[in-house]
PDB file of C-alpha atoms in Angstrom:
ATOM      1  CA  UNK Q  23      98.509 116.749  95.526  1.00 65.00           C
ATOM      2  CA  UNK Q  24      95.483 116.169  97.792  1.00 93.00           C
ATOM      3  CA  UNK Q  25      93.481 113.795  95.630  1.00 97.00           C
ATOM      4  CA  UNK Q  26      90.637 113.472  98.147  1.00 98.00           C
ATOM      5  CA  UNK Q  27      90.406 117.073  99.311  1.00 97.00           C
ATOM      6  CA  UNK Q  28      86.834 117.820 100.371  1.00 96.00           C
ATOM      7  CA  UNK Q  29      85.810 114.153 100.209  1.00 98.00           C
ATOM      8  CA  UNK Q  30      84.234 112.157 103.038  1.00 98.00           C
ATOM      9  CA  UNK Q  31      84.855 108.424 103.436  1.00 98.00           C
ATOM     10  CA  UNK Q  32      83.882 105.566 105.719  1.00 99.00           C
ATOM     11  CA  UNK Q  33      86.388 102.730 106.079  1.00 99.00           C
ATOM     12  CA  UNK Q  34      85.246  99.549 107.804  1.00 98.00           C
ATOM     13  CA  UNK Q  35      87.896  97.470 109.506  1.00 98.00           C
ATOM     14  CA  UNK Q  36      89.747 100.774 109.685  1.00 98.00           C
ATOM     15  CA  UNK Q  37      91.561 100.216 112.972  1.00 97.00           C
ATOM     16  CA  UNK Q  38      94.205  97.764 111.761  1.00 94.00           C
ATOM     17  CA  UNK Q  39      95.957  96.263 108.748  1.00 94.00           C
ATOM     18  CA  UNK Q  40      94.826  97.423 105.314  1.00 97.00           C
ATOM     19  CA  UNK Q  41      92.081  99.583 106.784  1.00 98.00           C
ATOM     20  CA  UNK Q  42      94.420 101.454 109.112  1.00 98.00           C
ATOM     21  CA  UNK Q  43      96.889 102.222 106.349  1.00 98.00           C
ATOM     22  CA  UNK Q  44      94.052 103.360 104.099  1.00 98.00           C
ATOM     23  CA  UNK Q  45      92.745 105.687 106.813  1.00 98.00           C
ATOM     24  CA  UNK Q  46      96.179 107.292 107.113  1.00 98.00           C
ATOM     25  CA  UNK Q  47      96.598 107.627 103.350  1.00 98.00           C
ATOM     26  CA  UNK Q  48      93.101 109.023 102.748  1.00 98.00           C
ATOM     27  CA  UNK Q  49      93.597 111.559 105.544  1.00 98.00           C
ATOM     28  CA  UNK Q  50      96.947 112.614 104.097  1.00 98.00           C
ATOM     29  CA  UNK Q  51      95.196 113.108 100.744  1.00 98.00           C
ATOM     30  CA  UNK Q  52      92.632 115.460 102.274  1.00 98.00           C
ATOM     31  CA  UNK Q  53      89.682 113.205 103.152  1.00 98.00           C
ATOM     32  CA  UNK Q  54      87.586 113.385 106.295  1.00 98.00           C
ATOM     33  CA  UNK Q  55      86.867 109.956 107.692  1.00 98.00           C
ATOM     34  CA  UNK Q  56      84.770 107.708 109.854  1.00 98.00           C
ATOM     35  CA  UNK Q  57      86.853 104.793 111.123  1.00 98.00           C
ATOM     36  CA  UNK Q  58      84.395 101.917 111.560  1.00 98.00           C
ATOM     37  CA  UNK Q  59      85.609  98.885 113.504  1.00 98.00           C
ATOM     38  CA  UNK Q  60      84.912  96.583 116.451  1.00 98.00           C
ATOM     39  CA  UNK Q  61      88.359  97.263 117.930  1.00 96.00           C
ATOM     40  CA  UNK Q  62      87.423 100.269 120.042  1.00 98.00           C
ATOM     41  CA  UNK Q  63      90.771 101.079 121.640  1.00 97.00           C
ATOM     42  CA  UNK Q  64      92.719 100.841 118.393  1.00 97.00           C
ATOM     43  CA  UNK Q  65      90.074 102.783 116.498  1.00 98.00           C
ATOM     44  CA  UNK Q  66      89.949 105.616 119.004  1.00 98.00           C
ATOM     45  CA  UNK Q  67      93.740 105.804 119.122  1.00 98.00           C
ATOM     46  CA  UNK Q  68      93.938 106.058 115.340  1.00 98.00           C
ATOM     47  CA  UNK Q  69      91.267 108.764 115.251  1.00 98.00           C
ATOM     48  CA  UNK Q  70      93.193 110.723 117.871  1.00 98.00           C
ATOM     49  CA  UNK Q  71      96.381 110.342 115.834  1.00 98.00           C
ATOM     50  CA  UNK Q  72      94.677 111.631 112.680  1.00 98.00           C
ATOM     51  CA  UNK Q  73      93.040 114.546 114.492  1.00 97.00           C
ATOM     52  CA  UNK Q  74      89.950 116.497 113.498  1.00 96.00           C
ATOM     53  CA  UNK Q  75      89.739 114.832 110.094  1.00 96.00           C
ATOM     54  CA  UNK Q  76      88.717 111.476 111.605  1.00 98.00           C
ATOM     55  CA  UNK Q  77      86.217 110.087 114.079  1.00 98.00           C
ATOM     56  CA  UNK Q  78      85.746 106.535 115.326  1.00 98.00           C
ATOM     57  CA  UNK Q  79      82.471 104.640 115.383  1.00 98.00           C
ATOM     58  CA  UNK Q  80      82.101 101.151 116.849  1.00 98.00           C
ATOM     59  CA  UNK Q  81      80.785  99.071 113.945  1.00 98.00           C
ATOM     60  CA  UNK Q  82      80.011  95.388 113.610  1.00 98.00           C
ATOM     61  CA  UNK Q  83      79.502  95.071 109.861  1.00 98.00           C
ATOM     62  CA  UNK Q  84      77.312  92.012 110.338  1.00 98.00           C
ATOM     63  CA  UNK Q  85      74.710  94.282 111.991  1.00 98.00           C
ATOM     64  CA  UNK Q  86      72.698  96.523 109.676  1.00 98.00           C
ATOM     65  CA  UNK Q  87      72.045  99.132 112.346  1.00 98.00           C
ATOM     66  CA  UNK Q  88      75.788  99.505 112.982  1.00 98.00           C
ATOM     67  CA  UNK Q  89      76.613  99.973 109.302  1.00 98.00           C
ATOM     68  CA  UNK Q  90      73.769 102.449 108.766  1.00 98.00           C
ATOM     69  CA  UNK Q  91      74.838 104.412 111.848  1.00 98.00           C
ATOM     70  CA  UNK Q  92      78.468 104.685 110.701  1.00 98.00           C
ATOM     71  CA  UNK Q  93      77.520 105.954 107.252  1.00 98.00           C
ATOM     72  CA  UNK Q  94      74.869 108.321 108.605  1.00 98.00           C
ATOM     73  CA  UNK Q  95      77.457 109.682 111.044  1.00 98.00           C
ATOM     74  CA  UNK Q  96      79.776 110.574 108.185  1.00 98.00           C
ATOM     75  CA  UNK Q  97      77.034 112.476 106.388  1.00 98.00           C
ATOM     76  CA  UNK Q  98      75.849 114.201 109.569  1.00 98.00           C
ATOM     77  CA  UNK Q  99      79.272 115.178 110.898  1.00 98.00           C
ATOM     78  CA  UNK Q 100      80.969 116.112 107.634  1.00 98.00           C
ATOM     79  CA  UNK Q 101      77.981 117.048 105.463  1.00 97.00           C
ATOM     80  CA  UNK Q 102      78.268 114.380 102.753  1.00 97.00           C
ATOM     81  CA  UNK Q 103      79.421 110.859 101.870  1.00 98.00           C
ATOM     82  CA  UNK Q 104      81.681 110.305  98.878  1.00 98.00           C
ATOM     83  CA  UNK Q 105      83.332 106.928  99.474  1.00 98.00           C
ATOM     84  CA  UNK Q 106      82.702 103.730 101.394  1.00 99.00           C
ATOM     85  CA  UNK Q 107      85.476 101.158 101.644  1.00 99.00           C
ATOM     86  CA  UNK Q 108      83.961  97.838 102.753  1.00 99.00           C
ATOM     87  CA  UNK Q 109      87.179  96.417 104.117  1.00 98.00           C
ATOM     88  CA  UNK Q 110      86.330  94.655 107.393  1.00 98.00           C
ATOM     89  CA  UNK Q 111      87.215  90.983 107.282  1.00 97.00           C
ATOM     90  CA  UNK Q 112      87.946  87.781 109.164  1.00 95.00           C
ATOM     91  CA  UNK Q 113      89.524  84.457 108.262  1.00 94.00           C
ATOM     92  CA  UNK Q 114      86.345  82.699 109.298  1.00 96.00           C
ATOM     93  CA  UNK Q 115      85.535  79.009 109.108  1.00 96.00           C
ATOM     94  CA  UNK Q 116      88.532  76.759 108.544  1.00 95.00           C
ATOM     95  CA  UNK Q 117      89.195  73.062 107.974  1.00 96.00           C
ATOM     96  CA  UNK Q 118      87.689  70.300 105.828  1.00 97.00           C
ATOM     97  CA  UNK Q 119      84.223  70.870 104.375  1.00 98.00           C
ATOM     98  CA  UNK Q 120      82.882  67.754 106.135  1.00 98.00           C
ATOM     99  CA  UNK Q 121      83.781  69.301 109.496  1.00 97.00           C
ATOM    100  CA  UNK Q 122      82.607  72.863 108.841  1.00 98.00           C
ATOM    101  CA  UNK Q 123      79.704  73.801 111.095  1.00 98.00           C
ATOM    102  CA  UNK Q 124      76.684  75.752 109.919  1.00 98.00           C
ATOM    103  CA  UNK Q 125      77.326  78.245 112.713  1.00 98.00           C
ATOM    104  CA  UNK Q 126      80.863  78.933 111.447  1.00 98.00           C
ATOM    105  CA  UNK Q 127      79.574  79.151 107.870  1.00 98.00           C
ATOM    106  CA  UNK Q 128      76.945  81.713 108.854  1.00 98.00           C
ATOM    107  CA  UNK Q 129      79.352  83.762 110.973  1.00 98.00           C
ATOM    108  CA  UNK Q 130      81.865  83.925 108.131  1.00 98.00           C
ATOM    109  CA  UNK Q 131      79.339  85.066 105.547  1.00 98.00           C
ATOM    110  CA  UNK Q 132      77.858  87.570 108.003  1.00 98.00           C
ATOM    111  CA  UNK Q 133      81.092  89.555 108.017  1.00 98.00           C
ATOM    112  CA  UNK Q 134      82.569  88.862 104.588  1.00 98.00           C
ATOM    113  CA  UNK Q 135      79.436  89.025 102.431  1.00 98.00           C
ATOM    114  CA  UNK Q 136      76.561  90.493 104.435  1.00 98.00           C
ATOM    115  CA  UNK Q 137      78.883  93.243 105.663  1.00 98.00           C
ATOM    116  CA  UNK Q 138      79.753  94.203 102.085  1.00 98.00           C
ATOM    117  CA  UNK Q 139      76.097  94.063 101.028  1.00 98.00           C
ATOM    118  CA  UNK Q 140      75.126  96.354 103.907  1.00 99.00           C
ATOM    119  CA  UNK Q 141      77.897  98.796 103.077  1.00 98.00           C
ATOM    120  CA  UNK Q 142      76.755  98.930  99.454  1.00 99.00           C
ATOM    121  CA  UNK Q 143      73.095  99.257 100.425  1.00 98.00           C
ATOM    122  CA  UNK Q 144      73.532 102.185 102.779  1.00 98.00           C
ATOM    123  CA  UNK Q 145      76.195 103.853 100.652  1.00 98.00           C
ATOM    124  CA  UNK Q 146      73.738 103.822  97.754  1.00 98.00           C
ATOM    125  CA  UNK Q 147      71.008 105.254  99.969  1.00 98.00           C
ATOM    126  CA  UNK Q 148      73.164 108.263 100.797  1.00 98.00           C
ATOM    127  CA  UNK Q 149      74.918 108.670  97.435  1.00 98.00           C
ATOM    128  CA  UNK Q 150      71.958 108.372  95.066  1.00 98.00           C
ATOM    129  CA  UNK Q 151      70.549 111.840  95.848  1.00 97.00           C
ATOM    130  CA  UNK Q 152      73.973 113.344  95.005  1.00 96.00           C
ATOM    131  CA  UNK Q 153      74.454 111.388  91.780  1.00 97.00           C
ATOM    132  CA  UNK Q 154      78.065 110.543  92.618  1.00 98.00           C
ATOM    133  CA  UNK Q 155      80.215 108.363  94.840  1.00 98.00           C
ATOM    134  CA  UNK Q 156      82.691 105.505  95.008  1.00 98.00           C
ATOM    135  CA  UNK Q 157      82.033 102.168  96.683  1.00 99.00           C
ATOM    136  CA  UNK Q 158      85.071  99.930  97.157  1.00 99.00           C
ATOM    137  CA  UNK Q 159      85.193  96.485  98.749  1.00 98.00           C
ATOM    138  CA  UNK Q 160      88.016  94.183  99.743  1.00 98.00           C
ATOM    139  CA  UNK Q 161      87.704  90.868  97.917  1.00 98.00           C
ATOM    140  CA  UNK Q 162      90.687  88.503  97.498  1.00 98.00           C
ATOM    141  CA  UNK Q 163      92.635  86.413  95.033  1.00 97.00           C
ATOM    142  CA  UNK Q 164      90.946  83.553  96.913  1.00 97.00           C
ATOM    143  CA  UNK Q 165      87.755  84.639  95.155  1.00 98.00           C
ATOM    144  CA  UNK Q 166      89.402  84.237  91.760  1.00 97.00           C
ATOM    145  CA  UNK Q 167      91.115  80.869  92.058  1.00 95.00           C
ATOM    146  CA  UNK Q 168      91.150  77.956  94.477  1.00 95.00           C
ATOM    147  CA  UNK Q 169      93.884  77.246  96.987  1.00 93.00           C
ATOM    148  CA  UNK Q 170      94.485  80.702  98.434  1.00 92.00           C
ATOM    149  CA  UNK Q 171      92.030  80.615 101.333  1.00 94.00           C
ATOM    150  CA  UNK Q 172      89.631  78.466 103.373  1.00 96.00           C
ATOM    151  CA  UNK Q 173      86.498  77.193 101.627  1.00 98.00           C
ATOM    152  CA  UNK Q 174      83.911  79.623 102.983  1.00 98.00           C
ATOM    153  CA  UNK Q 175      86.254  82.608 102.880  1.00 98.00           C
ATOM    154  CA  UNK Q 176      86.959  81.856  99.218  1.00 98.00           C
ATOM    155  CA  UNK Q 177      83.268  81.480  98.409  1.00 98.00           C
ATOM    156  CA  UNK Q 178      82.442  84.755 100.141  1.00 98.00           C
ATOM    157  CA  UNK Q 179      85.167  86.637  98.290  1.00 98.00           C
ATOM    158  CA  UNK Q 180      83.979  85.234  94.949  1.00 98.00           C
ATOM    159  CA  UNK Q 181      80.506  86.483  95.842  1.00 98.00           C
ATOM    160  CA  UNK Q 182      81.900  89.936  96.659  1.00 98.00           C
ATOM    161  CA  UNK Q 183      83.487  90.111  93.208  1.00 98.00           C
ATOM    162  CA  UNK Q 184      80.259  89.301  91.387  1.00 98.00           C
ATOM    163  CA  UNK Q 185      78.145  91.443  93.723  1.00 98.00           C
ATOM    164  CA  UNK Q 186      80.496  94.298  92.834  1.00 99.00           C
ATOM    165  CA  UNK Q 187      79.923  93.760  89.127  1.00 98.00           C
ATOM    166  CA  UNK Q 188      76.167  93.464  89.490  1.00 98.00           C
ATOM    167  CA  UNK Q 189      75.707  96.518  91.728  1.00 98.00           C
ATOM    168  CA  UNK Q 190      78.083  98.507  89.526  1.00 98.00           C
ATOM    169  CA  UNK Q 191      75.735  98.007  86.585  1.00 98.00           C
ATOM    170  CA  UNK Q 192      72.795  99.379  88.570  1.00 98.00           C
ATOM    171  CA  UNK Q 193      74.528 102.347  90.162  1.00 98.00           C
ATOM    172  CA  UNK Q 194      76.533 103.404  87.086  1.00 98.00           C
ATOM    173  CA  UNK Q 195      73.331 104.939  85.743  1.00 97.00           C
ATOM    174  CA  UNK Q 196      73.335 107.231  88.785  1.00 98.00           C
ATOM    175  CA  UNK Q 197      76.996 108.216  88.587  1.00 98.00           C
ATOM    176  CA  UNK Q 198      78.180 105.915  91.392  1.00 98.00           C
ATOM    177  CA  UNK Q 199      81.198 103.721  90.750  1.00 98.00           C
ATOM    178  CA  UNK Q 200      81.517 100.283  92.399  1.00 99.00           C
ATOM    179  CA  UNK Q 201      84.781  98.332  92.383  1.00 99.00           C
ATOM    180  CA  UNK Q 202      86.653  95.818  94.515  1.00 98.00           C
ATOM    181  CA  UNK Q 203      90.280  94.994  95.244  1.00 98.00           C
ATOM    182  CA  UNK Q 204      91.654  91.450  95.247  1.00 98.00           C
ATOM    183  CA  UNK Q 205      94.751  91.436  97.457  1.00 96.00           C
ATOM    184  CA  UNK Q 206      97.178  88.557  97.401  1.00 93.00           C
ATOM    185  CA  UNK Q 207      99.354  87.752 100.407  1.00 90.00           C
ATOM    186  CA  UNK Q 208      99.454  90.971 102.451  1.00 91.00           C
ATOM    187  CA  UNK Q 209     101.313  91.297 105.752  1.00 88.00           C
ATOM    188  CA  UNK Q 210      98.423  92.006 108.133  1.00 77.00           C
ATOM    189  CA  UNK Q 211      97.203  90.635 111.501  1.00 63.00           C
ATOM    190  CA  UNK Q 212      94.310  88.714 109.907  1.00 63.00           C
ATOM    191  CA  UNK Q 213      96.336  85.486 109.869  1.00 58.00           C
ATOM    192  CA  UNK Q 214      97.108  85.676 113.576  1.00 53.00           C
ATOM    193  CA  UNK Q 215      93.499  86.548 114.397  1.00 58.00           C
ATOM    194  CA  UNK Q 216      92.322  83.546 112.378  1.00 59.00           C
ATOM    195  CA  UNK Q 217      94.603  81.388 114.532  1.00 54.00           C
ATOM    196  CA  UNK Q 218      92.872  82.659 117.670  1.00 57.00           C
ATOM    197  CA  UNK Q 219      95.449  85.217 118.808  1.00 51.00           C
ATOM    198  CA  UNK Q 220      94.422  88.435 120.506  1.00 58.00           C
ATOM    199  CA  UNK Q 221      94.559  91.663 118.492  1.00 59.00           C
ATOM    200  CA  UNK Q 222      97.879  92.597 120.123  1.00 63.00           C
ATOM    201  CA  UNK Q 223      99.380  89.136 119.618  1.00 58.00           C
ATOM    202  CA  UNK Q 224      98.193  89.096 115.991  1.00 52.00           C
ATOM    203  CA  UNK Q 225      99.963  92.396 115.338  1.00 61.00           C
ATOM    204  CA  UNK Q 226     103.173  90.981 116.804  1.00 56.00           C
ATOM    205  CA  UNK Q 227     102.894  87.808 114.709  1.00 51.00           C
ATOM    206  CA  UNK Q 228     102.863  89.542 111.318  1.00 56.00           C
ATOM    207  CA  UNK Q 229     106.614  89.234 110.815  1.00 61.00           C
ATOM    208  CA  UNK Q 230     106.653  85.534 111.683  1.00 58.00           C
ATOM    209  CA  UNK Q 231     103.726  84.703 109.418  1.00 57.00           C
ATOM    210  CA  UNK Q 232     105.220  86.456 106.408  1.00 63.00           C
ATOM    211  CA  UNK Q 233     108.885  85.516 106.862  1.00 60.00           C
ATOM    212  CA  UNK Q 234     108.950  82.775 104.204  1.00 61.00           C
ATOM    213  CA  UNK Q 235     106.166  84.029 101.964  1.00 69.00           C
ATOM    214  CA  UNK Q 236     108.321  86.283  99.775  1.00 71.00           C
ATOM    215  CA  UNK Q 237     109.785  83.259  97.976  1.00 72.00           C
ATOM    216  CA  UNK Q 238     106.376  82.497  96.468  1.00 72.00           C
ATOM    217  CA  UNK Q 239     105.982  86.011  95.064  1.00 80.00           C
ATOM    218  CA  UNK Q 240     107.168  86.808  91.531  1.00 86.00           C
ATOM    219  CA  UNK Q 241     108.051  90.335  92.696  1.00 87.00           C
ATOM    220  CA  UNK Q 242     110.130  88.851  95.508  1.00 83.00           C
ATOM    221  CA  UNK Q 243     108.423  90.511  98.454  1.00 86.00           C
ATOM    222  CA  UNK Q 244     105.275  90.158 100.519  1.00 87.00           C
ATOM    223  CA  UNK Q 245     102.571  92.735  99.939  1.00 91.00           C
ATOM    224  CA  UNK Q 246     102.130  95.512 102.477  1.00 93.00           C
ATOM    225  CA  UNK Q 247      98.917  97.261 103.579  1.00 96.00           C
ATOM    226  CA  UNK Q 248     100.223 100.367 101.793  1.00 97.00           C
ATOM    227  CA  UNK Q 249     100.030  98.510  98.466  1.00 97.00           C
ATOM    228  CA  UNK Q 250      96.295  97.939  98.874  1.00 98.00           C
ATOM    229  CA  UNK Q 251      95.720 101.399 100.342  1.00 98.00           C
ATOM    230  CA  UNK Q 252      97.213 102.956  97.218  1.00 98.00           C
ATOM    231  CA  UNK Q 253      94.830 100.922  95.067  1.00 98.00           C
ATOM    232  CA  UNK Q 254      91.894 102.064  97.213  1.00 98.00           C
ATOM    233  CA  UNK Q 255      93.044 105.678  96.890  1.00 98.00           C
ATOM    234  CA  UNK Q 256      93.079 105.384  93.110  1.00 98.00           C
ATOM    235  CA  UNK Q 257      89.596 103.861  93.052  1.00 98.00           C
ATOM    236  CA  UNK Q 258      88.272 106.545  95.419  1.00 98.00           C
ATOM    237  CA  UNK Q 259      89.744 109.429  93.458  1.00 98.00           C
ATOM    238  CA  UNK Q 260      88.858 111.140  90.197  1.00 98.00           C
ATOM    239  CA  UNK Q 261      91.882 109.397  88.654  1.00 98.00           C
ATOM    240  CA  UNK Q 262      89.652 106.320  88.150  1.00 98.00           C
ATOM    241  CA  UNK Q 263      86.532 108.207  87.051  1.00 98.00           C
ATOM    242  CA  UNK Q 264      85.987 105.864  84.069  1.00 98.00           C
ATOM    243  CA  UNK Q 265      86.468 102.651  86.067  1.00 98.00           C
ATOM    244  CA  UNK Q 266      83.566 100.662  87.507  1.00 98.00           C
ATOM    245  CA  UNK Q 267      82.583  97.017  87.937  1.00 98.00           C
ATOM    246  CA  UNK Q 268      86.211  95.929  88.209  1.00 98.00           C
ATOM    247  CA  UNK Q 269      88.111  93.517  90.458  1.00 98.00           C
ATOM    248  CA  UNK Q 270      91.568  95.082  90.747  1.00 98.00           C
ATOM    249  CA  UNK Q 271      94.172  92.410  91.553  1.00 98.00           C
ATOM    250  CA  UNK Q 272      96.977  93.552  93.867  1.00 97.00           C
ATOM    251  CA  UNK Q 273      99.020  90.410  94.415  1.00 94.00           C
ATOM    252  CA  UNK Q 274     102.602  90.918  93.232  1.00 93.00           C
ATOM    253  CA  UNK Q 275     101.950  88.580  90.300  1.00 92.00           C
ATOM    254  CA  UNK Q 276     100.939  85.652  92.524  1.00 90.00           C
ATOM    255  CA  UNK Q 277      97.937  84.560  90.453  1.00 91.00           C
ATOM    256  CA  UNK Q 278      99.714  85.063  87.116  1.00 90.00           C
ATOM    257  CA  UNK Q 279     102.025  82.088  87.569  1.00 83.00           C
ATOM    258  CA  UNK Q 280     105.037  80.675  89.336  1.00 74.00           C
ATOM    259  CA  UNK Q 281     108.147  82.765  89.945  1.00 69.00           C
ATOM    260  CA  UNK Q 282     110.355  82.392  86.863  1.00 67.00           C
ATOM    261  CA  UNK Q 283     113.423  81.090  88.705  1.00 70.00           C
ATOM    262  CA  UNK Q 284     111.410  78.422  90.517  1.00 69.00           C
ATOM    263  CA  UNK Q 285     109.723  77.374  87.292  1.00 64.00           C
ATOM    264  CA  UNK Q 286     113.053  77.123  85.481  1.00 71.00           C
ATOM    265  CA  UNK Q 287     114.575  75.113  88.324  1.00 67.00           C
ATOM    266  CA  UNK Q 288     111.724  72.597  88.146  1.00 72.00           C
ATOM    267  CA  UNK Q 289     112.066  72.320  84.387  1.00 71.00           C
ATOM    268  CA  UNK Q 290     115.818  71.695  84.703  1.00 78.00           C
ATOM    269  CA  UNK Q 291     115.212  69.070  87.367  1.00 70.00           C
ATOM    270  CA  UNK Q 292     112.690  67.312  85.133  1.00 65.00           C
ATOM    271  CA  UNK Q 293     115.082  67.414  82.165  1.00 68.00           C
ATOM    272  CA  UNK Q 294     117.889  65.981  84.317  1.00 70.00           C
ATOM    273  CA  UNK Q 295     115.627  63.195  85.524  1.00 72.00           C
ATOM    274  CA  UNK Q 296     114.592  62.314  81.965  1.00 65.00           C
ATOM    275  CA  UNK Q 297     118.218  62.237  80.784  1.00 73.00           C
ATOM    276  CA  UNK Q 298     119.205  60.043  83.710  1.00 77.00           C
ATOM    277  CA  UNK Q 299     116.652  57.435  82.674  1.00 72.00           C
ATOM    278  CA  UNK Q 300     117.330  57.662  78.929  1.00 66.00           C
TER     279      UNK Q 300
END
């Protein structure tokens, strides 16, 4: 079933990771797409792979003119705009708070928060006359609880979650739904890029970065871009027509608690230690 047949979507950060998988899934479900990214070669290659349903537009989400151009292109080329997925992201500023520079702080928020704001702003501009649309943003479990990301990244993702709720309340009155997705640990190149690797090296590092992460997951595996893409598809489709203002957690149970076997092992170890000292 083509759940997005006749729909037009813009996906930022669409050339790699979660965005790339979402582009492929949306296209397979009938959507026509603008792939918006700063990675020109990868974006053009993906558009060529998809065919006439997709076009690439160089887009730095920190720049309002770039975001407006990408969304306007979708409406001009395909005749409408039904969905914007604000997915572009970076790891951003890292390290102790006392050593975080203002420049790194600003650069992180420019992509992770300003980019989402701009996507919402210009999506609303184009969707309001039609009285319909779906705006989706990538937040993170790091925006829900501490310890899953760097300081500024976590703060930005928390802001995305509440911005989603606030904007959803405004746009619901015009028939536009606004939601976000909070992925947990997903096997994407973002970790390698945050470590300073090139785009190609970051892609090659995905397996190494995620090799030991499955043990921390209650479901016993690391999340894949497809897992988040499926959530985005649901939020973009009529299947979620009564859902707005939500932060959909896609984390394999990570934020719900410790894996049961690990928890039981720690409890047994504590009981053994207590008996040994009794």
